Short mmCIF file of C-alpha atoms and ligand atoms in Angstrom, two decimals:
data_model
loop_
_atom_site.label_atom_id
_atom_site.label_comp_id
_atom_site.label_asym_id
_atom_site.label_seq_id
_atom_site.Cartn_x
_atom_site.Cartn_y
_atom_site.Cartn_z
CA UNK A 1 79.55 104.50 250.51
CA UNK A 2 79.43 101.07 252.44
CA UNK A 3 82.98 99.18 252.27
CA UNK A 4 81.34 95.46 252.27
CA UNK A 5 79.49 96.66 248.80
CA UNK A 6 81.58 99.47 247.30
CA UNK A 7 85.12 98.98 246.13
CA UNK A 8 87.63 100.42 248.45
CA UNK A 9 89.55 102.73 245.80
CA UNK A 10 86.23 103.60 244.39
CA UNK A 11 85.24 104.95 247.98
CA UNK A 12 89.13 106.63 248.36
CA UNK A 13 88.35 108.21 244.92
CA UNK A 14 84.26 109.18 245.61
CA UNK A 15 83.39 112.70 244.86
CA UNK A 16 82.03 112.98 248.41
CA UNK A 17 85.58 112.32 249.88
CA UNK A 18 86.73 114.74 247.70
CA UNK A 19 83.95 117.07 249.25
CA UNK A 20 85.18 116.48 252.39
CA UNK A 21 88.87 117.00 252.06
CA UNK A 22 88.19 120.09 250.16
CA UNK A 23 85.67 121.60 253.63
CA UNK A 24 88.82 120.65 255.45
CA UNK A 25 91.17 122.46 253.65
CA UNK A 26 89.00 125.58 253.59
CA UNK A 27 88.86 125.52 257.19
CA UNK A 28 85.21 124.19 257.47
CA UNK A 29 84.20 122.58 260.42
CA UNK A 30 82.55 119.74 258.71
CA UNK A 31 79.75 117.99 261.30
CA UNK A 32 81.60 114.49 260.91
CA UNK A 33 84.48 116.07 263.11
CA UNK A 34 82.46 117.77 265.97
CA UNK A 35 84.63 115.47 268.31
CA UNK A 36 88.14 117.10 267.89
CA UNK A 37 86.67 120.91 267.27
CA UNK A 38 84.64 120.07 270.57
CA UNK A 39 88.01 119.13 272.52
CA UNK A 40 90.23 121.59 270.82
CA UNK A 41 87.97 124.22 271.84
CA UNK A 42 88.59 123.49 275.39
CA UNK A 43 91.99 123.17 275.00
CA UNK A 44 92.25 118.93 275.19
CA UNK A 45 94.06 117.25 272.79
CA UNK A 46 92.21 116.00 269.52
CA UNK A 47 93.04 112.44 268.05
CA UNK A 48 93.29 115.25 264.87
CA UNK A 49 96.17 117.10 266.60
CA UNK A 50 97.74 114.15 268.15
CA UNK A 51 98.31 112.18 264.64
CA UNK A 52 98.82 115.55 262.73
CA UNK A 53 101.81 115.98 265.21
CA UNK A 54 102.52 112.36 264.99
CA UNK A 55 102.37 111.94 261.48
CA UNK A 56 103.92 115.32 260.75
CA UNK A 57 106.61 114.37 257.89
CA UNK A 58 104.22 112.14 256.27
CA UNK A 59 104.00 113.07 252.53
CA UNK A 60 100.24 112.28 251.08
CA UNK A 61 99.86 109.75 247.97
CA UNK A 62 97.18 110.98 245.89
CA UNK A 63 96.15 107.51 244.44
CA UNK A 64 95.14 105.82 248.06
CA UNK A 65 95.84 106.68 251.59
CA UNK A 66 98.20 105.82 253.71
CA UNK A 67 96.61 105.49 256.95
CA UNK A 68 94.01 103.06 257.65
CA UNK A 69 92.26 102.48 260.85
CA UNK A 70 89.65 99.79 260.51
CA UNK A 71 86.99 97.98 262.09
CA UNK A 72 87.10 94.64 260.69
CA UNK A 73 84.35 93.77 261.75
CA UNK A 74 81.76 93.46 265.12
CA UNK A 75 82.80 89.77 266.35
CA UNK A 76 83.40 90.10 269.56
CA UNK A 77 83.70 88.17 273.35
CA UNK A 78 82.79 91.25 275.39
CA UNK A 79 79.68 93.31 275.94
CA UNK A 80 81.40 96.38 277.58
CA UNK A 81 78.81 99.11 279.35
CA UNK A 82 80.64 101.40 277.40
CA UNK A 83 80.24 99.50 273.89
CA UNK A 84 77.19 98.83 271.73
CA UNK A 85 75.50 96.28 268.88
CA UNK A 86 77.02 98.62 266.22
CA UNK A 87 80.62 97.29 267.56
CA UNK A 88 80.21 94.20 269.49
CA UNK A 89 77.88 91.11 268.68
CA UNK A 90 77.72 90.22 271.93
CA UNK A 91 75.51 93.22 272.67
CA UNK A 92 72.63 91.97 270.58
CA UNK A 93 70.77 90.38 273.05
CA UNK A 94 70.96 93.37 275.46
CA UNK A 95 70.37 95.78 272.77
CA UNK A 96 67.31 93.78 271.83
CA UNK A 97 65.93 94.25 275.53
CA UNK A 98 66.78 98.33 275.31
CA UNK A 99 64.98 98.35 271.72
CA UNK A 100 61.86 96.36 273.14
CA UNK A 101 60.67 99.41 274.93
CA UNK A 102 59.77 101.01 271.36
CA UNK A 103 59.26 98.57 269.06
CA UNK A 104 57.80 95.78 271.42
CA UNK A 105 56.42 93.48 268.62
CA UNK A 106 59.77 92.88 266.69
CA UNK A 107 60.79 89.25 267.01
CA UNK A 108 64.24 88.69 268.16
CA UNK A 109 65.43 86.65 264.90
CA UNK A 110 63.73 89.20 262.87
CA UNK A 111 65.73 92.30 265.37
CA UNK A 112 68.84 90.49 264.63
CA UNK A 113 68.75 90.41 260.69
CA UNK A 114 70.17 94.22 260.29
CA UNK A 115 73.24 93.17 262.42
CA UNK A 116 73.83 89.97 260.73
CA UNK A 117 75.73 90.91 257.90
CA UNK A 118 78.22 93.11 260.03
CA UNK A 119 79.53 89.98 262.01
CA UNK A 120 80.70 88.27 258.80
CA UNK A 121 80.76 91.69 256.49
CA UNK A 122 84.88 91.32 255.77
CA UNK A 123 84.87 87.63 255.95
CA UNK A 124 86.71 86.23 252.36
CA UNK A 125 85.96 89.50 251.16
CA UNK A 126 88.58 89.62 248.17
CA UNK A 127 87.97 92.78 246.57
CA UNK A 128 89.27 94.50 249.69
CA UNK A 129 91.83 92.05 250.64
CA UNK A 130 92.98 92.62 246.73
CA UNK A 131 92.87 96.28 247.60
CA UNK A 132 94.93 96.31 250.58
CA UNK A 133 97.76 94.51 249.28
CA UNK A 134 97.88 96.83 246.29
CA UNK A 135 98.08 99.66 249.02
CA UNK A 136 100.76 98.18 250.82
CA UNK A 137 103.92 99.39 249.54
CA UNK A 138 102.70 103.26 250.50
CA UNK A 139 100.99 102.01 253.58
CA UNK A 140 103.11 103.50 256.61
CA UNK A 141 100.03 102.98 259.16
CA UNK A 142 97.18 100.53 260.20
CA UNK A 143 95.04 101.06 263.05
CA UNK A 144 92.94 98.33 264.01
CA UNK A 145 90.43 97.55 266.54
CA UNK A 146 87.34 95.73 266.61
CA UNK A 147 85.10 93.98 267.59
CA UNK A 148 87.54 92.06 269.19
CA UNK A 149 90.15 92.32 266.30
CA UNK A 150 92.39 88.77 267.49
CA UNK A 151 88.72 86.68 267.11
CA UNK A 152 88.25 88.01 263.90
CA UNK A 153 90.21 86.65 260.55
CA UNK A 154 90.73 89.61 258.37
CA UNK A 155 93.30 91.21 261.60
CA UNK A 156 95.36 88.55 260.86
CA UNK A 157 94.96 88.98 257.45
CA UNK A 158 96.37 92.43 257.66
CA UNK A 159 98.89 91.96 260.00
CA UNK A 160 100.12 88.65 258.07
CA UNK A 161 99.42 91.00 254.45
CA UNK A 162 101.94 93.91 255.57
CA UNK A 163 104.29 91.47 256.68
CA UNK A 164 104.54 89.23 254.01
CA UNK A 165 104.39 92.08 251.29
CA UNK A 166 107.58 93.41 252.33
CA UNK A 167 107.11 97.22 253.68
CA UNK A 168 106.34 96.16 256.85
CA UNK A 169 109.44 97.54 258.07
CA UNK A 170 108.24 101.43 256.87
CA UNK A 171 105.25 100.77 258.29
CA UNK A 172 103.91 101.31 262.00
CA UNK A 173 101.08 99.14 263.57
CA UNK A 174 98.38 99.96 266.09
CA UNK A 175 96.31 97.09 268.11
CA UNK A 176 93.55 97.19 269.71
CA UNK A 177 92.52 94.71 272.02
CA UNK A 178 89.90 93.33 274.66
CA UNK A 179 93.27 91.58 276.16
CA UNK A 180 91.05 87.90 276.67
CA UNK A 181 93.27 86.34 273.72
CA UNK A 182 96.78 85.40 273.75
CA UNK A 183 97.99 84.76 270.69
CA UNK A 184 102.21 83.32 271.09
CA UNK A 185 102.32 83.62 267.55
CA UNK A 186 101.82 87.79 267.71
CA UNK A 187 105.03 88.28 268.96
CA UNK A 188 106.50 87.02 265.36
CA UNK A 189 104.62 88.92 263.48
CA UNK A 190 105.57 91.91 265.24
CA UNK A 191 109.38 91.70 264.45
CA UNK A 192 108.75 92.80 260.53
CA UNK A 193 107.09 96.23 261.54
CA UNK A 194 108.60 99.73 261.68
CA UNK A 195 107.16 100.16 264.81
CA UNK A 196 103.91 98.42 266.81
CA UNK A 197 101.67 99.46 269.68
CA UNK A 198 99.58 96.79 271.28
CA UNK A 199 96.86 98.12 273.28
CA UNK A 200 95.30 96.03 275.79
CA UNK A 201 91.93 97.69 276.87
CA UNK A 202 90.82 97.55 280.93
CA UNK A 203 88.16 99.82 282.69
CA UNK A 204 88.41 98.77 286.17
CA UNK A 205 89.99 97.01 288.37
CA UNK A 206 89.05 93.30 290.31
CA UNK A 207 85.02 92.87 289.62
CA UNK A 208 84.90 96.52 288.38
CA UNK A 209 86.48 95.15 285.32
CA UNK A 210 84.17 92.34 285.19
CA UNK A 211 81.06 94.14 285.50
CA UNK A 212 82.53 96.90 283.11
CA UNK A 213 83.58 95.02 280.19
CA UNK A 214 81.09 92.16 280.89
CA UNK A 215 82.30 88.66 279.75
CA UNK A 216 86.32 89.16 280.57
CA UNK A 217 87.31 88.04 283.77
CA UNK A 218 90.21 90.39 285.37
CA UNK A 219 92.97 87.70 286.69
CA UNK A 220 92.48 86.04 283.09
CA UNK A 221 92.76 89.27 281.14
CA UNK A 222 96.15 90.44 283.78
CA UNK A 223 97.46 86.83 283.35
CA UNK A 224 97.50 87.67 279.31
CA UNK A 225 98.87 91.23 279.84
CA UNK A 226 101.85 89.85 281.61
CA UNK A 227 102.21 86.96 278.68
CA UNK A 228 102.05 89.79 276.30
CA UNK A 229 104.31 92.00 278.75
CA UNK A 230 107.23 88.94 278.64
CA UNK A 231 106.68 88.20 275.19
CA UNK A 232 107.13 91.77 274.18
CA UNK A 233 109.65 93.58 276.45
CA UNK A 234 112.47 92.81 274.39
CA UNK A 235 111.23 94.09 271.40
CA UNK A 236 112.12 97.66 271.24
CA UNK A 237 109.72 98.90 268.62
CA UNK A 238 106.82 97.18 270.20
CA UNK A 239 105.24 99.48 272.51
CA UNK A 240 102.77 97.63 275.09
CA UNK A 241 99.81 100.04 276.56
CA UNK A 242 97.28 99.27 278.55
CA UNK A 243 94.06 101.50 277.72
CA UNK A 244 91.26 102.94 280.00
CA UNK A 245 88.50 104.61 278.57
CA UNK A 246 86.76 106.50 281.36
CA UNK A 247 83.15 106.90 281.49
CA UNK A 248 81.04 107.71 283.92
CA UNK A 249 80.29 104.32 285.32
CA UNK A 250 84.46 104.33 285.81
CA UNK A 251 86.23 107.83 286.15
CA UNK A 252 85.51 107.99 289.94
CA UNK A 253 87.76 105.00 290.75
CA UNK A 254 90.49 106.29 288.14
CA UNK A 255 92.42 107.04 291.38
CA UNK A 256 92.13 103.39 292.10
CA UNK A 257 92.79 102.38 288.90
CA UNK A 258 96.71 104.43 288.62
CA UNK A 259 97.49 103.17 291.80
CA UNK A 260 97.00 99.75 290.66
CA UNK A 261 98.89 99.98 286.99
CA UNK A 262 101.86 102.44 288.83
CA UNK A 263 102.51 98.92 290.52
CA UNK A 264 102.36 96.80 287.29
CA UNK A 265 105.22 99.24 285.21
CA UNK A 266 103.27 99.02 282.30
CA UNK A 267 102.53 102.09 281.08
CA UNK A 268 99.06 102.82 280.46
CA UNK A 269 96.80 106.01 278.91
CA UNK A 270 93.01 107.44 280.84
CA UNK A 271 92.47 109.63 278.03
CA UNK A 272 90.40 107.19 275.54
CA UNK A 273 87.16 109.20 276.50
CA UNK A 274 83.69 107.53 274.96
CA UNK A 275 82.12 110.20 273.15
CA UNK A 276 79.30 108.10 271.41
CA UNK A 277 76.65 108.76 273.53
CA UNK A 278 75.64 110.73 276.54
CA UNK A 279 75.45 108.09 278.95
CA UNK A 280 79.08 107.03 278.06
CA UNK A 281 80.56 110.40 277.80
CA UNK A 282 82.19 111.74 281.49
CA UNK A 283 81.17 115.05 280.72
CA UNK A 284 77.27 114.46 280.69
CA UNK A 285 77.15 114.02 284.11
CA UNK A 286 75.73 116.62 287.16
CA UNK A 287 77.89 119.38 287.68
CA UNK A 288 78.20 119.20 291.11
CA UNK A 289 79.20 115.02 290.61
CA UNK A 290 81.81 116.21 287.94
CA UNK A 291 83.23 118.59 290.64
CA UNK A 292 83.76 115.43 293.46
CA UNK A 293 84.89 113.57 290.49
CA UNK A 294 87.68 116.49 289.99
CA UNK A 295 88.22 116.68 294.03
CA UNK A 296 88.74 113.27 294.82
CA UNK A 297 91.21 112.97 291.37
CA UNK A 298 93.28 115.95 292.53
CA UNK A 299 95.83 113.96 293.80
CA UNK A 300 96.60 111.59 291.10
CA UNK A 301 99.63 112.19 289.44
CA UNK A 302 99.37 110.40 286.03
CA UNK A 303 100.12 112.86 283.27
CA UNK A 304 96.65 112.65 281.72
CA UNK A 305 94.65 113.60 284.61
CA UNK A 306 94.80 117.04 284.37
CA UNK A 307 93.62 116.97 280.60
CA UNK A 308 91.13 114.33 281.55
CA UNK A 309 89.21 116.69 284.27
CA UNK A 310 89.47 119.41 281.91
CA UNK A 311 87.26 117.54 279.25
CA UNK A 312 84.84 116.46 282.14
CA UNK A 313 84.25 119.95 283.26
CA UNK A 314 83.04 120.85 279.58
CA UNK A 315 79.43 121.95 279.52
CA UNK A 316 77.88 120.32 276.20
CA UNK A 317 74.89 122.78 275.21
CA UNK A 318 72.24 119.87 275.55
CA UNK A 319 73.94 119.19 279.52
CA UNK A 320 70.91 119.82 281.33
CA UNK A 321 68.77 117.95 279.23
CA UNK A 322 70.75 114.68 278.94
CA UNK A 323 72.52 114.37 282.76
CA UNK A 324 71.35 111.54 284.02
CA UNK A 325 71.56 109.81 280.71
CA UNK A 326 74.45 107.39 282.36
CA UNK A 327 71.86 106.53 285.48
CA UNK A 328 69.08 105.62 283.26
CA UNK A 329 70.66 103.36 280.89
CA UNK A 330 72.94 101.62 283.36
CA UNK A 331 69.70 101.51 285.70
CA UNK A 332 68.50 99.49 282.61
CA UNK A 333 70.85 97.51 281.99
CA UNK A 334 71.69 96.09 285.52
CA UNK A 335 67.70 95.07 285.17
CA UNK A 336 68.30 93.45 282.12
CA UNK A 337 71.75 91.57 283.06
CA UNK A 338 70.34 91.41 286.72
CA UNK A 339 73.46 93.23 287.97
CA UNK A 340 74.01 96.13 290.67
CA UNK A 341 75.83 99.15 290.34
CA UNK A 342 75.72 99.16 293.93
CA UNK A 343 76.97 96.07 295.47
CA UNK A 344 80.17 96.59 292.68
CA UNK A 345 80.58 100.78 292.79
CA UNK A 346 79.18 101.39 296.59
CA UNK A 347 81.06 104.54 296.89
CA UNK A 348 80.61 105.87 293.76
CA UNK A 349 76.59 104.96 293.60
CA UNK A 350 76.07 106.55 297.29
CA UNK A 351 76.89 109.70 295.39
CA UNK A 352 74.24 109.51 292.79
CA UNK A 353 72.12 108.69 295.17
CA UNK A 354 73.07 111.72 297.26
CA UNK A 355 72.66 113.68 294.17
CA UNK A 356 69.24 112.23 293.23
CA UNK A 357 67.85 112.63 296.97
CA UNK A 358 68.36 116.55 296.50
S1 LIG B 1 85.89 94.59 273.81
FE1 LIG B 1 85.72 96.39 272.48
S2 LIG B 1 84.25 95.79 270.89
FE2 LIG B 1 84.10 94.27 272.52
S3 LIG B 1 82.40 95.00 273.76
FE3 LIG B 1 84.28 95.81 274.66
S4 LIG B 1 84.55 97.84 273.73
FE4 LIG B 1 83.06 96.71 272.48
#
């Protein structure tokens, strides 16, 4: 079922959800949640076992759910490496480029019509704005991210919805955000929730960052994290994060990056890992390249390190096949956006290149 087209409660009360639910609950390992079994079986922490523990004295509604985490929609400033067309419009032109090499007679205008729809898909979109505002009152959590979810109106729409409906103050909120917006007013609309996390995602550090999450410039996006930091320290149910997802154009400068954040006091997680595709996922990379990954981290004393080497040093059957996934499509894209890996990661690429010379 497709949320722009098929009523929200008709989705929540689909056979096929039912389906689903019931695998669960027989112990199946349904396909759709390869991600956590794949991580549990190496003993690192599943986003399944983290909210299950989390969430733990939550009592389930049969009539809707009570957790939401939502996309709401693909709007968005940034073109991170580590991000796609499927989440961010401002990967369409790149995506185009990557697409070319198979289907080199598609115009651009006639590439872009299947993406179209998604920047727009929530935009006035009643039946679901109807839908979560019946919802609210057993509501205790929203999870939203984007797209960059401050650009886009149906974030506010939520945020302002839970507030204004009055069980805001059972209810928790998660944000999710590129950290290029400052909104004043957020700070307000905070004080009705339960609780609040506001995530502020950043890769790298200095022109790592930019070249990372192309678009956001670093000093702009640190200059709104301490706004955000002010605006918010008071507030003792807001928790401010920032959020690194390592990949493998990033998780050899993770050192870098802790030292750099230890300064700041603002707490901050490394254990986001991209699990998409191979060329974003740390632990398709050359095993011998995972292992100075692991030797030149051994020192770094953040409390997700040791979790976050143990997921790189998983072995994912299709390894050997797929291990220099992350060279060939950043190789690609530096063509296409006429940027170098190594004038921005010198270190890091002289250890490909060692690799590749072998
Ligand atoms: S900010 Fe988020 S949605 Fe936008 S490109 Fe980066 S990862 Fe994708």
């Amino acid at each position: 079922m497709y949320t722009v087209k098929d009523n929200l409660s008709d989705v929540w009360n689909s056979k096929s959800r039912h389906d689903w639910v019931a695998a669960l609950e027989r112990g199946e390992r349904v396909p759709e949640c390869q991600e956590c079994w794949g991580k549990e079986d190496i003993g690192v922490e599943s986003i399944r076992q983290f909210f299950n523990q989390h969430l733990s004295d939550v009592e389930p509604v049969t009539t809707q759910p009570r957790i939401i985490s939502i996309k709401p929609g693909i709007m968005c400033n940034n073109a991170c490496r580590s991000c796609n067309e499927q989440t961010s419009s401002m990967w369409f032109k790149d995506a185009y480029e990557f697409d070319r090499e198979t289907h080199p007679d598609v115009p651009f205008k006639t590439w872009l019509q299947k993406w179209q729809p998604h920047v727009t898909i929530y935009k006035d979109n009643a039946s679901l704005e109807q839908t979560f505002d019946a919802w609210q009152e057993h509501m205790i959590f929203w999870d939203i991210y984007g797209g960059e979810p401050l650009t886009i109106p149906l974030s506010y729409r939520i945020i302002q919805g839970a507030a204004d409906s009055g069980f805001a103050s059972n209810q928790e909120i998660q944000i999710h955000t590129n950290g290029t917006v400052y909104d004043p007013a957020l700070a307000k609309m905070f004080e009705k929730f339960r609780s609040v996390i506001f995530a502020v995602s950043i890769d790298g550090i200095g022109a790592k960052n930019d070249y990372l999450r192309h678009g956001s410039e670093f000093d702009k996006v640190i200059a709104n994290l301490t706004q955000y930091h002010n605006d918010l320290k008071s507030m003792k149910h807001v928790q401010l994060y920032v959020r690194c997802t390592p990949t493998p154009l990033n998780v050899y400068g993770i050192d870098e990056y802790c030292e750099y954040f230890d300064k700041t006091g603002i707490r901050y997680t490394i254990n986001n890992y991209a699990v998409d595709e191979p060329h974003n996922n740390i632990q398709y990379m050359p095993e011998s390249i995972k292992q100075k990954v692991a030797d030149k981290l051994q020192n770094v004393t953040h409390p997700q390190v040791d979790q976050l080497i143990r997921y790189m040093m998983g072995t994912p059957a299709d390894l050997a096949e797929k291990q220099l996934a992350f060279w060939k499509h950043n190789t690609k894209l530096d063509q296409i956006r006429k940027q170098s890996f190594a004038d921005v990661f010198p270190e890091w690429h002289a250890v490909w290149q060692e690799y590749l010379a072998e």
